[in-house]
XYZ file of C-alpha atoms in Angstrom:
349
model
C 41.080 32.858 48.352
C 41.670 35.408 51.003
C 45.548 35.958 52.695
C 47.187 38.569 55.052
C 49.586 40.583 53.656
C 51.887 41.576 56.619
C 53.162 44.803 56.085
C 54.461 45.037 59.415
C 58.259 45.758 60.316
C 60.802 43.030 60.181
C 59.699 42.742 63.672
C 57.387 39.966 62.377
C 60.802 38.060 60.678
C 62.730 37.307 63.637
C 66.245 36.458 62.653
C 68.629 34.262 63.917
C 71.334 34.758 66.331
C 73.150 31.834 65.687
C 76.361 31.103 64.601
C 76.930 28.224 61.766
C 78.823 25.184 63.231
C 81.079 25.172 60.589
C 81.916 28.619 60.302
C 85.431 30.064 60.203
C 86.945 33.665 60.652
C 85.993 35.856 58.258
C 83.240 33.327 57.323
C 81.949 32.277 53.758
C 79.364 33.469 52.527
C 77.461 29.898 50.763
C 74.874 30.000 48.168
C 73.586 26.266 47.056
C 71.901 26.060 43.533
C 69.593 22.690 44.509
C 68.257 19.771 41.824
C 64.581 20.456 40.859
C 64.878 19.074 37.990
C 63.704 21.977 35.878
C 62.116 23.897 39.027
C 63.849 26.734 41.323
C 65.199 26.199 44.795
C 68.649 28.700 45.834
C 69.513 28.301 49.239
C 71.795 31.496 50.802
C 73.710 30.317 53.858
C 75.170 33.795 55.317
C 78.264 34.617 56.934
C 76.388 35.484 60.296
C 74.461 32.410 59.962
C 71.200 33.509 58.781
C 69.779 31.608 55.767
C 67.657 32.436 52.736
C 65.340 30.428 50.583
C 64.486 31.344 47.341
C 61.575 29.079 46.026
C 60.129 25.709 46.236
C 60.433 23.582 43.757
C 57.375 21.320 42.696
C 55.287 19.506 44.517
C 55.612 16.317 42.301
C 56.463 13.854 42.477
C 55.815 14.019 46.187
C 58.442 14.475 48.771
C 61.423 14.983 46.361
C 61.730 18.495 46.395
C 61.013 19.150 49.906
C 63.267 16.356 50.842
C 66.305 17.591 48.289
C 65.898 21.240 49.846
C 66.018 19.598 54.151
C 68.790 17.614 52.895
C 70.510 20.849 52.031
C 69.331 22.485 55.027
C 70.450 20.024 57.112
C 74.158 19.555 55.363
C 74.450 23.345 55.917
C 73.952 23.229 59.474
C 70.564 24.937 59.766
C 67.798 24.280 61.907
C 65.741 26.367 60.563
C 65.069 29.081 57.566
C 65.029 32.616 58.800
C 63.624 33.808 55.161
C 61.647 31.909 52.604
C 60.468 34.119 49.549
C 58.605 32.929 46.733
C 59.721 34.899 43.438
C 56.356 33.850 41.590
C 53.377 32.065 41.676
C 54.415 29.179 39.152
C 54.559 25.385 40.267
C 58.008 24.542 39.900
C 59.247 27.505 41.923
C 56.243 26.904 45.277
C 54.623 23.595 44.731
C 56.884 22.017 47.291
C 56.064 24.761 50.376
C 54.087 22.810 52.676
C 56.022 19.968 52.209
C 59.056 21.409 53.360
C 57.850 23.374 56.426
C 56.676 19.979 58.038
C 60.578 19.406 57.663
C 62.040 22.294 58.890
C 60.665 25.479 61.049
C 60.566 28.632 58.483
C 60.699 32.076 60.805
C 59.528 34.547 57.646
C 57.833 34.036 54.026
C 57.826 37.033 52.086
C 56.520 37.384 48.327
C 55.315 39.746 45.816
C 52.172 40.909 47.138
C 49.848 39.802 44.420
C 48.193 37.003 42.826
C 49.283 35.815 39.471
C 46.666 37.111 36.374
C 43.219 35.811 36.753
C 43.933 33.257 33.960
C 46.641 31.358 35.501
C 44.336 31.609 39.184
C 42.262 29.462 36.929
C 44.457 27.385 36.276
C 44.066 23.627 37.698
C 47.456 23.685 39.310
C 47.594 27.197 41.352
C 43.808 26.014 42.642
C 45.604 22.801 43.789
C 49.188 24.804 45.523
C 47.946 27.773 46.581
C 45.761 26.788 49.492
C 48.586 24.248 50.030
C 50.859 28.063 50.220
C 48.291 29.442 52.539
C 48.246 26.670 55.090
C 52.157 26.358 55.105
C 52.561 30.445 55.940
C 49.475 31.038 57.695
C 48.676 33.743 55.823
C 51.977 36.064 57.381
C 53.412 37.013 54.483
C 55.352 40.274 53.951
C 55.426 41.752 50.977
C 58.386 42.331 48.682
C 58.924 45.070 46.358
C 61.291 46.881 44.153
C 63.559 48.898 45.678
C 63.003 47.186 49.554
C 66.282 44.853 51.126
C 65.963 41.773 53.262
C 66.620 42.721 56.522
C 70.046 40.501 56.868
C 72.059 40.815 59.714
C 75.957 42.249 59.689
C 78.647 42.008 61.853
C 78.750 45.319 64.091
C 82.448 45.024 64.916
C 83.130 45.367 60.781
C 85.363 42.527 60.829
C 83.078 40.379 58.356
C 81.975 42.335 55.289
C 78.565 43.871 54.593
C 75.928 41.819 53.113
C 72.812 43.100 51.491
C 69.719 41.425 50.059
C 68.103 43.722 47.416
C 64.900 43.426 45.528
C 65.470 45.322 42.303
C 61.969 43.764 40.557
C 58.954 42.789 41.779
C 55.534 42.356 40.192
C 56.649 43.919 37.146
C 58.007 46.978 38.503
C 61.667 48.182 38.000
C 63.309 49.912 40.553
C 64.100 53.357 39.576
C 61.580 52.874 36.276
C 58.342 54.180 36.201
C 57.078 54.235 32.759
C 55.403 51.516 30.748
C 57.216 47.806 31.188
C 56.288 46.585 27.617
C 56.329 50.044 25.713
C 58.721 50.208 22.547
C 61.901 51.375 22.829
C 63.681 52.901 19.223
C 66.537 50.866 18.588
C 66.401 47.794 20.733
C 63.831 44.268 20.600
C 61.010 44.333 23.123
C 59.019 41.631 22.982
C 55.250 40.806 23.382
C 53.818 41.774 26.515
C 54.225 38.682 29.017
C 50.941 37.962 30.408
C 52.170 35.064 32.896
C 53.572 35.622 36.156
C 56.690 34.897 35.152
C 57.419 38.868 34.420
C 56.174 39.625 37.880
C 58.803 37.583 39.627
C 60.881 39.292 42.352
C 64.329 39.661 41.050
C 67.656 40.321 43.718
C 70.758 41.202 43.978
C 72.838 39.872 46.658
C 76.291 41.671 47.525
C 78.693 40.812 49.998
C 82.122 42.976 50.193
C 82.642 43.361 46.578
C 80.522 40.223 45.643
C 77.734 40.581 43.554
C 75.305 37.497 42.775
C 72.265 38.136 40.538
C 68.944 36.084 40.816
C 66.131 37.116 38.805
C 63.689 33.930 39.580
C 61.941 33.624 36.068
C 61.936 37.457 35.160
C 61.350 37.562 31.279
C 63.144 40.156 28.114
C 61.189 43.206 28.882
C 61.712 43.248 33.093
C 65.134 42.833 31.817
C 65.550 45.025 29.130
C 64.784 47.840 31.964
C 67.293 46.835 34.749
C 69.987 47.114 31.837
C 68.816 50.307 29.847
C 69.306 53.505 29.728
C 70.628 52.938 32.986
C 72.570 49.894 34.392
C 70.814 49.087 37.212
C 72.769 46.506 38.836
C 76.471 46.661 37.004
C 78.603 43.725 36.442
C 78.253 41.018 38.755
C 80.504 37.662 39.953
C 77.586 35.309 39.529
C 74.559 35.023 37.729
C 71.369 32.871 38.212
C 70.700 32.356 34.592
C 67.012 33.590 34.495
C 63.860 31.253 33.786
C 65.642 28.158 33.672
C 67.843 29.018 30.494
C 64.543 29.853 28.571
C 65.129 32.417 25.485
C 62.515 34.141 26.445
C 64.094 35.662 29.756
C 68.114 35.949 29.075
C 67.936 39.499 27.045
C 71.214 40.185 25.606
C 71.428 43.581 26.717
C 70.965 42.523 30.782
C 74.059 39.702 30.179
C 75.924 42.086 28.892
C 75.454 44.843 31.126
C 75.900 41.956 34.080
C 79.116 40.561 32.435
C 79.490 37.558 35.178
C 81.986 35.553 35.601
C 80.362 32.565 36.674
C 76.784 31.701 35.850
C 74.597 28.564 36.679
C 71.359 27.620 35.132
C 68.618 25.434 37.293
C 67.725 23.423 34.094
C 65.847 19.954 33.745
C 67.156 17.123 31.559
C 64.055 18.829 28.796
C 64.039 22.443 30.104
C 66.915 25.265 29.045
C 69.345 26.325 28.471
C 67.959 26.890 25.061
C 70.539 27.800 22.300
C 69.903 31.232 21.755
C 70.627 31.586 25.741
C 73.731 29.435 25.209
C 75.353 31.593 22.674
C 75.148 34.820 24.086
C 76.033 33.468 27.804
C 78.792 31.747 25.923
C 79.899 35.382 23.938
C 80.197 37.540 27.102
C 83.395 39.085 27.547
C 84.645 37.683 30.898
C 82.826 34.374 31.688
C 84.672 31.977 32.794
C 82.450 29.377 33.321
C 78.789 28.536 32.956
C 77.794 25.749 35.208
C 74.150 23.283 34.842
C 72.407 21.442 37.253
C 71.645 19.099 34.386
C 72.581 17.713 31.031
C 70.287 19.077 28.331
C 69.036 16.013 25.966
C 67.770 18.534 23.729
C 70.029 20.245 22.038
C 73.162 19.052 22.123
C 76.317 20.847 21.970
C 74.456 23.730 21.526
C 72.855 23.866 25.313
C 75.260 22.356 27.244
C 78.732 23.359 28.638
C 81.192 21.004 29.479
C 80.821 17.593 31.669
C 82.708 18.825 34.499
C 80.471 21.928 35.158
C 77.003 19.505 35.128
C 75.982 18.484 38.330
C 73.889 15.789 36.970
C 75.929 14.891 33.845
C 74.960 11.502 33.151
C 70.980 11.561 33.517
C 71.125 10.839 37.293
C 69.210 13.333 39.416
C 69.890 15.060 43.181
C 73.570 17.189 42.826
C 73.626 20.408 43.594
C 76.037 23.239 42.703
C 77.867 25.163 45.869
C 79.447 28.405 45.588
C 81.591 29.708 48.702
C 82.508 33.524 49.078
C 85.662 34.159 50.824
C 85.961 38.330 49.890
C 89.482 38.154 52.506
C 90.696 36.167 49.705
C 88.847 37.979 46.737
C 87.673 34.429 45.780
C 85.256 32.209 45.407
C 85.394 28.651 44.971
C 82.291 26.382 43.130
C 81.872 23.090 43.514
C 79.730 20.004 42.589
C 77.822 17.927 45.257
C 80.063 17.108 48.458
C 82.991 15.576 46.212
C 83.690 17.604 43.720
C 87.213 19.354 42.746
C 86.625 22.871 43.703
C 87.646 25.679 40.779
C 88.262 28.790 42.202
C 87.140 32.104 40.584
C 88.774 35.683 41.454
C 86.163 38.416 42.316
C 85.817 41.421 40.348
């Protein structure tokens, strides 16, 4: 299956000029964590008005995902997407693609660049999605990798803080890191190689004023043993994207603590994360404050689930989301459940 890779300028990604509806003086910045029930969907809502979508969601069952992420869209004021990236070629994080842009207009796509390894292109699923990708971007796709930023717009007149969008992993390559991924390192756990495409996802780091959000799509222990050592890559952050769903194969100790959040959410399924391992050391870091889920675990009890108040889907129903606002005038931000929910407000570090 043949694509063009549009290596063009951001020429190609038009972005928006409009202003959100809603938007107030200095604005919020809004990041939504959306229900995929197990899959990944974050949608970034900027102060400016531009918006971000990282991943899909699944394609199955058939119109939910699209329809949970246009809902979202649509209760956020946009009209369109200005930037849709797709961390990895998994089903749960692009199955839904096509879907969704018969919904809504997307202006860019962006991913990694590369196929996943020739065993998962065999694989019965990615024959079934990835045409389904190709149609829904044409083929203009621009490429992604360590080290590049998402072209975001800022406020010239410096009265609204400076946002960035930064890739610091793509297609398992580290920014600043140029040896051997999966090579042993004296002292410290690295695991077998990962042979998925899960390693290879692209991993950012969003900023805003002094906010810091981390989401490393389904990035797994090595990736992230080398964004945290011998150099901190990315330094503490405010929130945290809890990596592959909660899975104990992503989460590495040393990356939470070098990250140290304050808030994190995990974009779990009622039989998928947070695992315990993940649990505990999310639940040991120095200055958390809280860990939010998009849904209870059945699994494992007590031991992968925080409390009722910080699941979105608590009691087995399915479709909340999780909101966070930025508001740096303030040195706040506020995270909520659904459209209802009590806010709690968090202080930024």
């Amino acid at each position: 299956m043949k694509r063009l890779l549009v290596l063009a300028t951001t020429a190609l990604c038009v972005a928006s000029n409009g202003i959100r509806a809603d938007q107030q003086t200095p604005a919020t910045l809004d990041i939504y964590f959306l229900d995929m029930v197990g899959g990944g969907s974050t949608l970034i809502v900027t102060p400016l008005g531009e918006s971000v979508l990282i991943d899909t969601g699944s394609l199955e069952p058939k119109h939910r995902d699209a329809d949970r992420i246009y809902r979202a869209c649509r209760y956020a004021g946009m009209e369109h997407i200005d930037y849709l990236i797709t961390t990895h070629f998994h089903s749960d994080h692009f199955g839904a693609i096509l879907e969704l842009t018969k919904r809504i207009p997307v202006k860019c796509f962006m991913d990694k660049g590369a196929l996943p390894p020739k065993h998962e292109q065999e694989n019965k699923r990615f024959k079934q999605l990835y045409p389904l990708y190709l149609q829904a971007t044409g083929g203009n796709i621009k490429t992604i990798r360590a080290g590049d930023d998402i072209p975001l717009r800022n406020d010239p007149s410096g009265e609204i803080p400076q946002i960035k969008l930064h890739c610091v992993a793509s297609e398992k390559q580290v920014e600043g890191f140029s040896g051997d991924i999966d090579a042993p390192v004296e002292g410290f756990t690295i695991k077998e190689p990962d042979t998925s495409d899960n390693g290879r996802s692209i991993a950012l780091l969003l900023t805003y004023g002094r906010f810091k959000f981390f989401a490393g799509g389904d990035i797994t222990w090595n990736i992230e043993h080398h964004l945290a050592h011998p150099v901190n890559r990315i330094r503490r952050v405010d929130l945290y994207q809890v990596t592959h769903h909660g899975l104990d194969q992503s989460n590495n100790p040393l990356l939470l603590k070098a990250l140290n959040p304050t808030v994190c959410v995990a974009m779990n399924g009622p039989r998928k994360g947070i695992q315990p391992n993940t649990f505990a050391a999310l639940k040991a870091l120095p200055d958390i404050k809280a860990i939010y889920q998009i849904h209870y675990n059945t699994q494992y009890g007590d031991g992968g689930n925080t409390s009722a108040d910080l699941i979105a889907n608590a009691k087995g129903q399915e479709g909340g989301f999780i909101k966070v606002s930025v508001a740096p005038e303030k040195k706040i931000f506020t995270v909520s459940i659904g459209m209802k929910q009590r806010k709690k407000w968090f202080p930024i570090q």
